[in-house]
Short mmCIF file of C-alpha atoms and ligand atoms in Angstrom, two decimals:
data_model
loop_
_atom_site.label_atom_id
_atom_site.label_comp_id
_atom_site.label_asym_id
_atom_site.label_seq_id
_atom_site.Cartn_x
_atom_site.Cartn_y
_atom_site.Cartn_z
CA MET S 1102 15.28 -8.86 33.95
CA ARG S 1103 15.84 -9.26 30.20
CA SER S 1104 14.13 -7.94 27.10
CA LEU S 1105 14.41 -9.41 23.63
CA VAL S 1106 13.58 -7.24 20.63
CA LEU S 1107 12.96 -8.77 17.21
CA ILE S 1108 13.32 -6.30 14.37
CA GLY S 1109 11.38 -6.89 11.17
CA HIS S 1110 11.14 -4.77 8.03
CA GLY S 1111 7.37 -4.28 8.12
CA SER S 1112 5.49 -2.48 5.38
CA HIS S 1113 3.37 0.63 4.88
CA LEU S 1114 1.15 -1.32 2.51
CA ASN S 1115 1.12 -4.99 3.35
CA GLY S 1116 -0.07 -6.21 6.75
CA GLU S 1117 1.45 -9.64 6.22
CA SER S 1118 5.01 -8.35 6.29
CA ALA S 1119 5.05 -8.06 10.09
CA VAL S 1120 3.62 -11.49 10.74
CA ALA S 1121 6.90 -13.47 10.83
CA ALA S 1122 8.30 -11.34 13.68
CA TYR S 1123 5.00 -11.68 15.59
CA ARG S 1124 5.05 -15.43 15.13
CA TYR S 1125 8.62 -15.87 16.38
CA ALA S 1126 7.98 -13.48 19.24
CA GLU S 1127 5.06 -15.69 20.30
CA LEU S 1128 7.12 -18.89 20.09
CA ILE S 1129 9.94 -17.38 22.15
CA ARG S 1130 7.56 -15.77 24.64
CA ALA S 1131 6.04 -19.19 25.28
CA ARG S 1132 9.49 -20.51 26.24
CA GLY S 1133 9.64 -17.98 29.11
CA LEU S 1134 13.38 -17.34 28.79
CA PHE S 1135 12.97 -13.58 28.46
CA ASP S 1136 10.83 -11.35 30.64
CA GLU S 1137 9.43 -9.82 27.50
CA VAL S 1138 9.69 -10.18 23.75
CA ILE S 1139 8.95 -7.03 21.76
CA GLU S 1140 8.61 -6.60 18.01
CA GLY S 1141 9.90 -3.47 16.26
CA TYR S 1142 9.86 -2.43 12.61
CA TRP S 1143 11.39 -0.15 10.03
CA LYS S 1144 8.05 0.64 8.42
CA GLU S 1145 5.55 -0.06 11.18
CA GLU S 1146 5.17 0.66 14.87
CA PRO S 1147 6.85 0.56 17.25
CA SER S 1148 9.39 2.02 14.87
CA LEU S 1149 13.13 1.57 15.19
CA ARG S 1150 13.29 5.06 16.72
CA GLN S 1151 10.73 4.14 19.37
CA VAL S 1152 11.26 0.50 20.17
CA LEU S 1153 14.00 0.73 22.80
CA ARG S 1154 11.82 3.08 24.83
CA THR S 1155 9.12 0.40 24.89
CA THR S 1156 11.35 -2.18 26.62
CA ALA S 1157 10.81 -2.76 30.32
CA SER S 1158 14.34 -3.77 31.32
CA THR S 1159 17.82 -2.27 31.21
CA ASP S 1160 19.15 -5.44 29.50
CA VAL S 1161 18.05 -5.53 25.88
CA THR S 1162 19.09 -7.92 23.11
CA VAL S 1163 18.12 -6.86 19.60
CA ILE S 1164 17.98 -9.39 16.78
CA PRO S 1165 17.38 -8.36 13.17
CA MET S 1166 14.90 -10.75 11.55
CA PHE S 1167 16.71 -10.77 8.24
CA ILE S 1168 18.03 -13.64 6.18
CA SER S 1169 21.40 -12.05 5.34
CA GLU S 1170 23.58 -9.09 6.23
CA GLY S 1171 23.13 -5.99 4.15
CA TYR S 1172 21.87 -2.43 4.00
CA PHE S 1173 19.21 -2.84 6.69
CA THR S 1174 21.23 -4.81 9.21
CA GLU S 1175 24.41 -2.78 8.75
CA THR S 1176 23.12 0.73 8.04
CA VAL S 1177 19.45 1.36 8.74
CA ILE S 1178 18.86 -0.54 11.98
CA PRO S 1179 22.08 0.53 13.79
CA ARG S 1180 21.50 4.12 12.70
CA GLU S 1181 17.85 4.29 13.75
CA LEU S 1182 18.50 2.56 17.09
CA GLY S 1183 21.29 5.05 17.77
CA LEU S 1184 24.00 2.42 18.10
CA GLY S 1185 26.68 4.74 16.70
CA HIS S 1186 27.85 2.01 14.34
CA GLN S 1187 27.75 1.68 10.58
CA GLY S 1188 28.98 -1.19 8.44
CA PRO S 1189 29.55 -4.89 9.02
CA VAL S 1190 28.56 -6.14 12.45
CA PRO S 1191 31.27 -8.27 14.12
CA PRO S 1192 30.37 -11.90 14.89
CA GLU S 1193 30.10 -11.13 18.61
CA GLY S 1194 27.64 -8.30 17.87
CA ILE S 1195 27.67 -4.74 19.16
CA ALA S 1196 27.03 -3.67 22.76
CA ARG S 1197 26.15 -0.09 23.70
CA VAL S 1198 24.57 1.71 26.61
CA ILE S 1199 21.68 3.79 25.26
CA GLY S 1200 19.49 5.85 27.56
CA GLY S 1201 20.43 3.72 30.59
CA ARG S 1202 19.82 0.41 28.82
CA THR S 1203 22.55 -2.02 27.81
CA VAL S 1204 21.68 -2.87 24.23
CA ARG S 1205 23.24 -5.84 22.46
CA TYR S 1206 22.76 -5.94 18.71
CA THR S 1207 23.43 -9.22 16.93
CA LEU S 1208 23.95 -10.44 13.40
CA PRO S 1209 20.75 -11.34 11.53
CA TYR S 1210 19.39 -14.80 12.31
CA GLY S 1211 19.93 -15.95 8.70
CA VAL S 1212 23.73 -16.00 9.02
CA HIS S 1213 23.76 -18.15 12.15
CA PRO S 1214 25.34 -21.61 11.57
CA GLY S 1215 22.18 -23.14 13.09
CA MET S 1216 20.32 -22.29 9.87
CA ALA S 1217 21.91 -25.38 8.29
CA ASP S 1218 19.71 -27.46 10.64
CA VAL S 1219 16.68 -25.48 9.53
CA ILE S 1220 17.51 -26.27 5.89
CA VAL S 1221 17.67 -29.98 6.76
CA ALA S 1222 14.39 -29.72 8.68
CA ARG S 1223 12.72 -28.20 5.63
CA ALA S 1224 14.23 -30.90 3.39
CA ARG S 1225 12.83 -33.63 5.68
CA GLU S 1226 9.33 -32.21 5.36
CA VAL S 1227 9.31 -33.00 1.64
CA LEU S 1228 11.52 -36.09 1.89
CA PRO S 1229 10.53 -38.12 4.97
CA GLU S 1230 13.06 -40.80 3.91
CA LEU S 1231 15.86 -38.46 4.96
CA GLY S 1232 17.15 -40.02 8.17
CA PRO S 1233 19.90 -38.88 10.55
CA ASP S 1234 22.61 -40.41 8.33
CA GLY S 1235 21.09 -39.72 4.93
CA PRO S 1236 18.21 -41.15 2.88
CA ALA S 1237 16.97 -44.33 4.60
CA ASP S 1238 16.02 -45.86 1.23
CA GLY S 1239 19.59 -45.49 -0.08
CA VAL S 1240 18.56 -43.36 -3.10
CA GLU S 1241 21.25 -40.82 -3.91
CA THR S 1242 19.85 -37.41 -3.10
CA ALA S 1243 21.15 -33.96 -3.96
CA LEU S 1244 20.35 -30.78 -2.07
CA ILE S 1245 20.01 -27.37 -3.70
CA VAL S 1246 20.19 -24.43 -1.31
CA LEU S 1247 18.41 -21.80 -3.33
CA GLY S 1248 19.16 -18.14 -2.67
CA HIS S 1249 17.75 -15.01 -4.23
CA GLY S 1250 21.19 -13.60 -5.02
CA THR S 1251 21.90 -10.13 -6.23
CA THR S 1252 25.00 -8.68 -7.82
CA ARG S 1253 24.48 -5.59 -5.62
CA ASN S 1254 25.21 -7.35 -2.33
CA GLU S 1255 27.69 -10.19 -2.04
CA ASN S 1256 26.49 -10.98 1.51
CA SER S 1257 23.26 -12.25 0.03
CA SER S 1258 25.09 -15.08 -1.78
CA ARG S 1259 27.77 -15.64 0.87
CA VAL S 1260 25.28 -17.04 3.35
CA ILE S 1261 24.06 -19.54 0.73
CA TYR S 1262 27.60 -20.74 -0.03
CA GLU S 1263 28.40 -21.03 3.67
CA ASN S 1264 25.34 -23.16 4.33
CA ALA S 1265 26.04 -25.33 1.29
CA GLU S 1266 29.58 -25.88 2.59
CA ARG S 1267 28.33 -26.87 6.06
CA LEU S 1268 25.79 -29.28 4.62
CA ARG S 1269 28.35 -30.80 2.27
CA ALA S 1270 30.54 -31.48 5.29
CA GLY S 1271 27.53 -32.99 7.09
CA GLY S 1272 27.39 -35.80 4.52
CA LEU S 1273 23.60 -36.25 4.46
CA PHE S 1274 23.40 -35.59 0.73
CA SER S 1275 25.42 -37.01 -2.16
CA GLU S 1276 25.70 -33.51 -3.66
CA VAL S 1277 25.04 -30.04 -2.29
CA HIS S 1278 24.68 -27.06 -4.65
CA ALA S 1279 24.33 -23.33 -3.99
CA LEU S 1280 22.16 -21.90 -6.76
CA PHE S 1281 20.40 -18.55 -7.24
CA LEU S 1282 17.45 -16.84 -8.86
CA ASP S 1283 19.18 -13.62 -9.84
CA GLU S 1284 22.85 -14.45 -10.23
CA GLU S 1285 25.09 -17.23 -11.50
CA PRO S 1286 24.97 -20.16 -11.03
CA ARG S 1287 21.25 -19.95 -11.70
CA VAL S 1288 18.78 -22.51 -10.46
CA THR S 1289 17.28 -22.78 -13.95
CA GLY S 1290 20.43 -24.71 -14.94
CA TRP S 1291 20.05 -27.30 -12.14
CA ALA S 1292 19.52 -30.25 -14.47
CA ASP S 1293 22.93 -29.77 -16.10
CA LEU S 1294 24.68 -29.71 -12.73
CA VAL S 1295 22.89 -32.24 -10.55
CA ARG S 1296 23.59 -35.93 -11.13
CA ALA S 1297 21.59 -37.58 -8.34
CA PRO S 1298 18.20 -39.06 -9.32
CA ARG S 1299 16.50 -37.27 -6.43
CA VAL S 1300 16.85 -33.56 -5.75
CA VAL S 1301 15.59 -31.49 -2.83
CA ILE S 1302 15.32 -27.73 -3.36
CA VAL S 1303 15.16 -25.63 -0.19
CA PRO S 1304 14.58 -21.89 -0.76
CA PHE S 1305 16.71 -19.82 1.60
CA PHE S 1306 14.08 -17.10 1.75
CA ALA S 1307 12.70 -15.23 4.76
CA SER S 1308 9.07 -15.79 3.91
CA GLU S 1309 6.58 -17.37 1.58
CA GLY S 1310 5.79 -14.99 -1.24
CA TRP S 1311 5.87 -14.20 -4.92
CA HIS S 1312 9.19 -15.95 -5.54
CA THR S 1313 8.62 -19.11 -3.52
CA LEU S 1314 4.99 -19.52 -4.60
CA GLU S 1315 5.15 -18.33 -8.19
CA THR S 1316 8.42 -17.49 -9.92
CA ILE S 1317 10.45 -20.49 -8.70
CA PRO S 1318 7.81 -23.15 -9.50
CA GLU S 1319 7.12 -21.48 -12.84
CA GLU S 1320 10.74 -21.13 -13.93
CA LEU S 1321 11.57 -24.70 -12.93
CA GLY S 1322 8.35 -26.24 -14.21
CA LEU S 1323 7.42 -27.64 -10.79
CA SER S 1324 3.94 -29.07 -10.46
CA GLY S 1325 3.80 -29.46 -6.68
CA VAL S 1326 5.88 -30.76 -3.79
CA VAL S 1327 7.25 -33.60 -5.94
CA THR S 1328 7.80 -33.21 -9.68
CA PRO S 1329 9.19 -35.97 -11.90
CA PHE S 1330 11.54 -34.94 -14.73
CA PRO S 1331 11.74 -38.07 -16.89
CA ASP S 1332 14.21 -36.68 -19.39
CA THR S 1333 17.18 -34.64 -18.14
CA PRO S 1334 20.87 -34.78 -19.20
CA HIS S 1335 21.49 -37.19 -16.30
CA GLY S 1336 18.45 -39.38 -16.84
CA PRO S 1337 15.13 -39.38 -14.95
CA GLN S 1338 15.15 -37.16 -11.88
CA GLN S 1339 12.62 -36.22 -9.26
CA VAL S 1340 12.53 -32.76 -7.63
CA HIS S 1341 11.18 -32.27 -4.09
CA TYR S 1342 10.38 -28.62 -3.46
CA ALA S 1343 10.47 -27.44 0.19
CA ARG S 1344 8.98 -24.40 1.89
CA PRO S 1345 11.24 -21.42 2.69
CA VAL S 1346 13.53 -21.69 5.71
CA GLY S 1347 12.48 -18.36 7.24
CA THR S 1348 9.01 -19.57 8.21
CA HIS S 1349 10.14 -22.78 9.98
CA ALA S 1350 9.45 -22.90 13.72
CA ALA S 1351 13.07 -24.01 14.30
CA VAL S 1352 14.14 -20.44 13.47
CA ALA S 1353 13.01 -19.61 17.02
CA GLU S 1354 15.83 -21.87 18.29
CA VAL S 1355 18.33 -20.04 16.09
CA ILE S 1356 17.12 -16.72 17.49
CA LEU S 1357 17.56 -18.00 21.04
CA HIS S 1358 21.09 -19.21 20.26
CA LEU S 1359 21.94 -15.80 18.85
CA ALA S 1360 20.56 -14.13 21.95
CA GLU S 1361 22.54 -16.44 24.22
CA GLU S 1362 25.71 -15.81 22.28
CA ALA S 1363 25.13 -12.09 22.73
CA ARG S 1364 24.95 -12.94 26.47
CA GLY S 1365 21.41 -11.61 26.61
CA ALA S 1366 20.17 -14.88 28.08
CA GLY S 1367 23.39 -15.96 29.75
CA GLY S 1368 24.32 -12.86 31.73
CA PRO S 1369 22.85 -11.79 35.06
CA GLY S 1370 20.22 -9.60 33.39
CA GLY S 1371 19.31 -6.01 34.09
CA ASP S 1372 16.89 -4.07 36.24
CA THR S 1373 13.44 -2.73 35.61
CA GLU S 1374 13.83 0.42 33.54
CA ARG S 1375 12.49 3.09 35.86
CA GLY S 1376 11.17 5.56 33.30
CA HIS S 1377 9.29 2.80 31.50
CA GLU S 1378 7.76 1.45 34.69
CA ALA S 1379 6.78 4.93 35.87
CA ALA S 1380 5.01 5.54 32.54
CA TRP S 1381 2.96 2.37 32.84
CA GLN S 1382 2.15 2.96 36.49
CA ALA S 1383 0.83 6.39 35.52
CA PHE S 1384 -1.27 4.77 32.81
CA LEU S 1385 -2.61 2.06 35.13
CA LYS S 1386 -3.55 4.63 37.76
CA LEU S 1387 -5.61 6.35 35.10
CA ALA S 1388 -7.04 3.08 33.78
CA ARG S 1389 -8.28 2.04 37.23
CA ARG S 1390 -10.53 5.10 37.19
CA GLY S 1391 -11.57 4.61 33.58
CA ALA S 1392 -9.81 6.44 30.76
CA ARG S 1393 -9.65 7.32 27.11
CA VAL S 1394 -6.45 7.03 25.12
CA GLY S 1395 -6.93 8.30 21.61
CA GLU S 1396 -9.88 6.35 20.21
CA LEU S 1397 -9.63 3.68 22.89
CA LEU S 1398 -11.97 3.53 25.87
CA VAL S 1399 -10.62 1.74 28.96
CA THR S 1400 -13.13 0.71 31.61
CA PRO S 1401 -12.29 -1.06 34.90
CA GLU S 1402 -14.66 -3.92 35.63
CA LEU S 1403 -14.54 -6.08 38.78
CA GLY S 1404 -10.77 -6.53 38.86
CA VAL S 1405 -10.31 -6.70 35.08
CA PHE S 1406 -10.40 -4.10 32.33
CA GLU S 1407 -12.47 -3.75 29.23
CA ILE S 1408 -11.17 -1.88 26.19
CA ARG S 1409 -13.12 -0.98 23.06
CA ASN S 1410 -13.34 1.76 20.45
CA ALA S 1411 -14.81 4.80 22.22
CA LEU S 1412 -17.35 5.09 19.38
CA ASP S 1413 -18.77 1.78 20.59
CA GLU S 1414 -19.38 3.21 24.07
CA GLY S 1415 -22.75 2.05 25.41
CA ARG S 1416 -23.16 -0.81 22.94
CA PRO S 1417 -24.10 -4.09 24.66
CA GLY S 1418 -21.12 -6.43 24.97
CA GLY S 1419 -23.12 -9.10 23.15
CA ASP S 1420 -23.14 -6.93 20.01
CA LEU S 1421 -19.35 -6.85 19.92
CA MET S 1422 -16.71 -9.48 19.24
CA THR S 1423 -15.06 -10.27 22.59
CA LEU S 1424 -11.29 -10.70 22.61
CA VAL S 1425 -9.40 -12.04 25.60
CA THR S 1426 -5.70 -11.89 24.64
CA PRO S 1427 -3.26 -9.12 23.65
CA GLU S 1428 -2.55 -11.08 20.45
CA GLY S 1429 -6.26 -11.02 19.63
CA VAL S 1430 -6.29 -7.25 20.12
CA ARG S 1431 -3.12 -6.90 18.04
CA ASP S 1432 -4.60 -8.81 15.11
CA ARG S 1433 -7.82 -6.78 15.26
CA VAL S 1434 -6.30 -3.30 15.47
CA ARG S 1435 -3.78 -3.84 12.68
CA PHE S 1436 -6.52 -3.34 10.10
CA THR S 1437 -9.24 -0.76 9.59
CA ASP S 1438 -12.90 -1.68 9.41
CA GLY S 1439 -12.43 -1.76 5.64
CA GLY S 1440 -9.56 -4.26 5.97
CA GLU S 1441 -6.78 -1.78 5.22
CA HIS S 1442 -3.40 -2.18 6.89
CA ARG S 1443 -2.63 0.41 9.64
CA PRO S 1444 1.15 1.00 9.70
CA VAL S 1445 0.63 4.10 11.87
CA HIS S 1446 -1.57 3.18 14.80
CA THR S 1447 -2.41 6.73 15.84
CA LEU S 1448 -4.16 7.42 12.53
CA ARG S 1449 -7.85 7.85 13.38
CA SER S 1450 -8.96 4.54 11.97
CA LEU S 1451 -9.17 2.23 14.97
CA PRO S 1452 -11.64 -0.48 13.96
CA ARG S 1453 -14.97 -0.83 15.75
CA GLY S 1454 -17.14 -3.77 16.69
CA TRP S 1455 -14.90 -5.45 19.26
CA ARG S 1456 -14.12 -5.36 22.95
CA ALA S 1457 -11.38 -7.03 24.97
CA VAL S 1458 -11.59 -8.19 28.58
CA LEU S 1459 -8.12 -8.28 30.12
CA ASN S 1460 -6.20 -8.56 33.33
CA GLU S 1461 -3.75 -5.79 34.22
CA ALA S 1462 -0.68 -7.41 32.59
CA ASP S 1463 -2.60 -8.11 29.39
CA LEU S 1464 -4.06 -4.59 29.42
CA ARG S 1465 -0.51 -3.22 29.24
CA ARG S 1466 0.40 -5.45 26.32
CA SER S 1467 -2.88 -4.74 24.54
CA VAL S 1468 -2.47 -0.98 24.85
CA HIS S 1469 1.10 -1.40 23.60
CA TYR S 1470 -0.24 -3.23 20.53
CA THR S 1471 -3.03 -0.69 20.00
CA TYR S 1472 -0.84 2.38 20.43
CA PRO S 1473 2.83 1.31 20.34
CA ALA S 1474 5.16 3.60 22.34
CA VAL S 1475 2.35 6.06 23.09
CA VAL S 1476 2.33 5.53 26.87
CA GLU S 1477 6.13 5.79 27.14
CA GLU S 1478 6.44 8.82 24.85
CA THR S 1479 3.52 10.69 26.38
CA TYR S 1480 4.83 10.14 29.89
CA ALA S 1481 8.32 11.24 28.81
CA HIS S 1482 6.81 14.35 27.23
CA GLY S 1483 5.10 15.16 30.52
CA CYS S 1484 8.49 14.83 32.26
CA HIS S 1485 10.17 17.05 29.63
CA ALA S 1486 12.24 14.05 28.58
CA LEU S 1487 10.97 13.63 25.01
CA ARG S 1488 13.27 15.54 22.69
CA PRO S 1489 11.68 16.49 19.35
CA THR S 1490 13.74 15.81 16.23
CA PRO S 1491 13.26 18.56 13.64
CA TRP S 1492 12.45 17.54 10.07
CA ALA S 1493 15.88 18.67 8.81
CA THR S 1494 17.61 16.19 11.14
CA THR S 1495 15.28 13.36 10.14
CA ALA S 1496 15.82 14.15 6.46
CA ARG S 1497 19.62 14.31 6.82
CA ARG S 1498 19.63 10.85 8.37
CA GLN S 1499 17.86 9.25 5.39
CA THR S 1500 19.89 7.10 3.01
CA GLY S 1501 19.20 4.87 0.01
CA ILE S 1502 15.96 5.58 -1.81
CA TYR S 1503 14.84 7.95 0.96
CA ALA S 1504 17.86 10.27 0.65
CA LYS S 1505 15.90 12.34 -1.87
CA VAL S 1506 13.67 13.73 0.90
CA GLN S 1507 16.63 15.99 1.69
CA ARG S 1508 15.64 17.91 -1.44
CA ALA S 1509 12.15 18.67 -0.15
CA VAL S 1510 11.63 22.35 0.66
CA PRO S 1511 9.79 23.19 3.93
CA GLU S 1512 6.58 24.10 2.04
CA GLN S 1513 6.53 20.67 0.41
CA VAL S 1514 7.04 18.89 3.74
CA GLU S 1515 4.30 20.98 5.30
CA ARG S 1516 1.90 20.30 2.43
CA VAL S 1517 2.40 16.55 2.77
CA ALA S 1518 2.26 16.68 6.58
CA GLU S 1519 -1.00 18.63 6.47
CA ARG S 1520 -2.54 15.84 4.43
CA VAL S 1521 -1.01 12.85 6.26
CA CYS S 1522 -0.91 14.13 9.82
CA ALA S 1523 -4.41 15.60 9.69
CA ALA S 1524 -5.69 12.05 10.10
CA CYS S 1525 -3.38 11.34 13.02
CA LEU S 1526 -4.02 11.83 16.73
CA ARG S 1527 -0.49 12.93 17.46
CA THR S 1528 0.67 16.52 17.84
CA ARG S 1529 3.73 17.31 15.73
CA LEU S 1530 6.30 18.50 18.23
CA TRP S 1531 8.92 18.02 15.50
CA ALA S 1532 7.22 20.78 13.49
CA GLY S 1533 7.04 23.16 16.46
CA GLU S 1534 3.46 22.38 17.56
CA ARG S 1535 2.82 22.44 21.29
CA LEU S 1536 1.08 19.85 23.42
CA THR S 1537 0.11 21.18 26.81
CA HIS S 1538 -2.21 18.39 27.96
CA SER S 1539 -2.04 14.72 27.16
CA PHE S 1540 -4.33 11.74 27.62
CA LEU S 1541 -2.57 11.25 30.95
CA ASP S 1542 -4.11 14.61 31.93
CA GLY S 1543 -7.54 13.55 30.68
CA VAL S 1544 -7.32 14.86 27.07
CA PRO S 1545 -7.81 11.67 25.00
CA GLY S 1546 -6.21 12.95 21.80
CA GLY S 1547 -3.19 14.48 23.55
CA ILE S 1548 -0.36 12.34 22.17
CA PRO S 1549 3.01 13.76 21.16
CA CYS S 1550 4.85 13.07 17.91
CA ALA S 1551 8.55 13.69 18.52
CA GLU S 1552 9.75 12.83 15.05
CA ALA S 1553 8.31 12.43 11.56
CA CYS S 1554 7.36 8.77 11.10
CA THR S 1555 8.59 6.64 8.19
CA PHE S 1556 5.10 6.81 6.67
CA LEU S 1557 5.40 10.58 6.35
CA VAL S 1558 9.00 10.31 5.13
CA ALA S 1559 7.83 7.93 2.39
CA GLU S 1560 5.03 10.33 1.41
CA VAL S 1561 7.49 13.24 1.22
CA ARG S 1562 9.71 11.13 -1.00
CA GLU S 1563 6.74 10.49 -3.31
CA GLU S 1564 6.03 14.21 -3.41
CA VAL S 1565 9.65 15.01 -4.35
CA ALA S 1566 9.57 12.35 -7.08
CA ARG S 1567 6.22 13.68 -8.41
CA LYS S 1568 7.56 17.22 -8.51
CA LYS S 1569 10.65 16.11 -10.36
CA ALA S 1570 8.62 14.12 -12.88
CA ALA S 1571 6.30 17.11 -13.43
CA ALA S 1572 9.29 19.44 -13.96
CA ALA S 1573 10.82 16.98 -16.46
CA SER S 1574 7.56 16.76 -18.44
CA ASP S 1575 7.31 20.59 -18.51
CA ASP S 1576 10.80 20.71 -20.04
FE1 SF4 L 2135 1.26 10.96 12.95
FE2 SF4 L 2135 2.34 12.72 11.28
FE3 SF4 L 2135 3.64 11.98 13.48
FE4 SF4 L 2135 3.37 10.29 11.44
S1 SF4 L 2135 4.49 12.23 11.43
S2 SF4 L 2135 3.05 9.83 13.61
S3 SF4 L 2135 1.32 10.80 10.70
S4 SF4 L 2135 1.71 13.13 13.39
#
């Protein structure tokens, strides 16, 4: 048995941030090479601290869904997963045994050599003439691999240069340039550098966004997919502007290669993780009788299950939108009724107006999407196997912009927690609260919180910053 975990950044504010990991997880799931594909996030749920517990097997391959190496792939993710590693990840990845699972952590997909093929695939979309040996019409064509670049992290530009080098060696293009938005050589100077009459620009970005949709076209004066430039230092030129590499379906192949190289798909595989299975069997036993988990009502119905918001109990099915897949449930429960993003799923804001009819396997996945890690953590709590992490430990672990939460005094943390956690179903074990009965015992809101979530950490950081700003203005 094998589990694949895709780690995305996620966002407390923007629901779109998680979509790329969901999309690749779906593509890989459809290939059937792994027994399960789970998504985990820094700023959403399941969080990096929770995600390993949500995997069903003892053989877990973890792939960071990032375009280059850097702070998140080398510091944040290894630290939060408990890999006991900080700094550059070796090409063969890192293997550790954590809580009975063999966990293999790889480099981010963006640095895999297979990304050169994704760049070519993107170039072909805007230049169909590009054949297997170069442009079929014989027109000299240059390629610009466009990176964001930042003087703060040389890894960000290294991956662009490496891909440019590979593509130069491939000989499909008469010229290949590595250019950047935020460092030299800048893409705004392309016309001085590029001689070929036809130019393809492929943004080496993880997703479509502000840069790819707005700043790049604006700064370069692009009017669409193809823009003629009649008067440049090298004569008339035509620029073909491609979509970013990170959203191409071929990235799924790169992810699978990475996983194979980490031996996640090539080895014999692991066993069913017993604690995980026991948790879900306990849940299913409850579900077969009918249950409530937080705001969710689970009703057995002629061999299948129906789930809906408990506030919709008794409403005729015809009045509700009927969903039939875990992905449908996932996309519904990620937003409140008002359309707001829900980075913490146990906040009491589960949307209403829907029901899902599911078989047992899909019920498990749907409950996972509705309340990530809740079944596993609640069961572990009942077995005295969920160790709370006090605030001081969580704060000490924070680095980068979050390091300032270490300056928060207990009263400040409590003030913020009272506001944030009041809206949450979970009981703060990390703050010394006690949970004697859980939803597995028939108390719907009985869900443990073993550690302050990143949403609360971010709010504490805001509070510290506000306090500091207020003190400065008093001076
Ligand atoms: Fe909920 Fe507070 Fe725990 Fe976050 S820290 S999961 S808001 S109880």
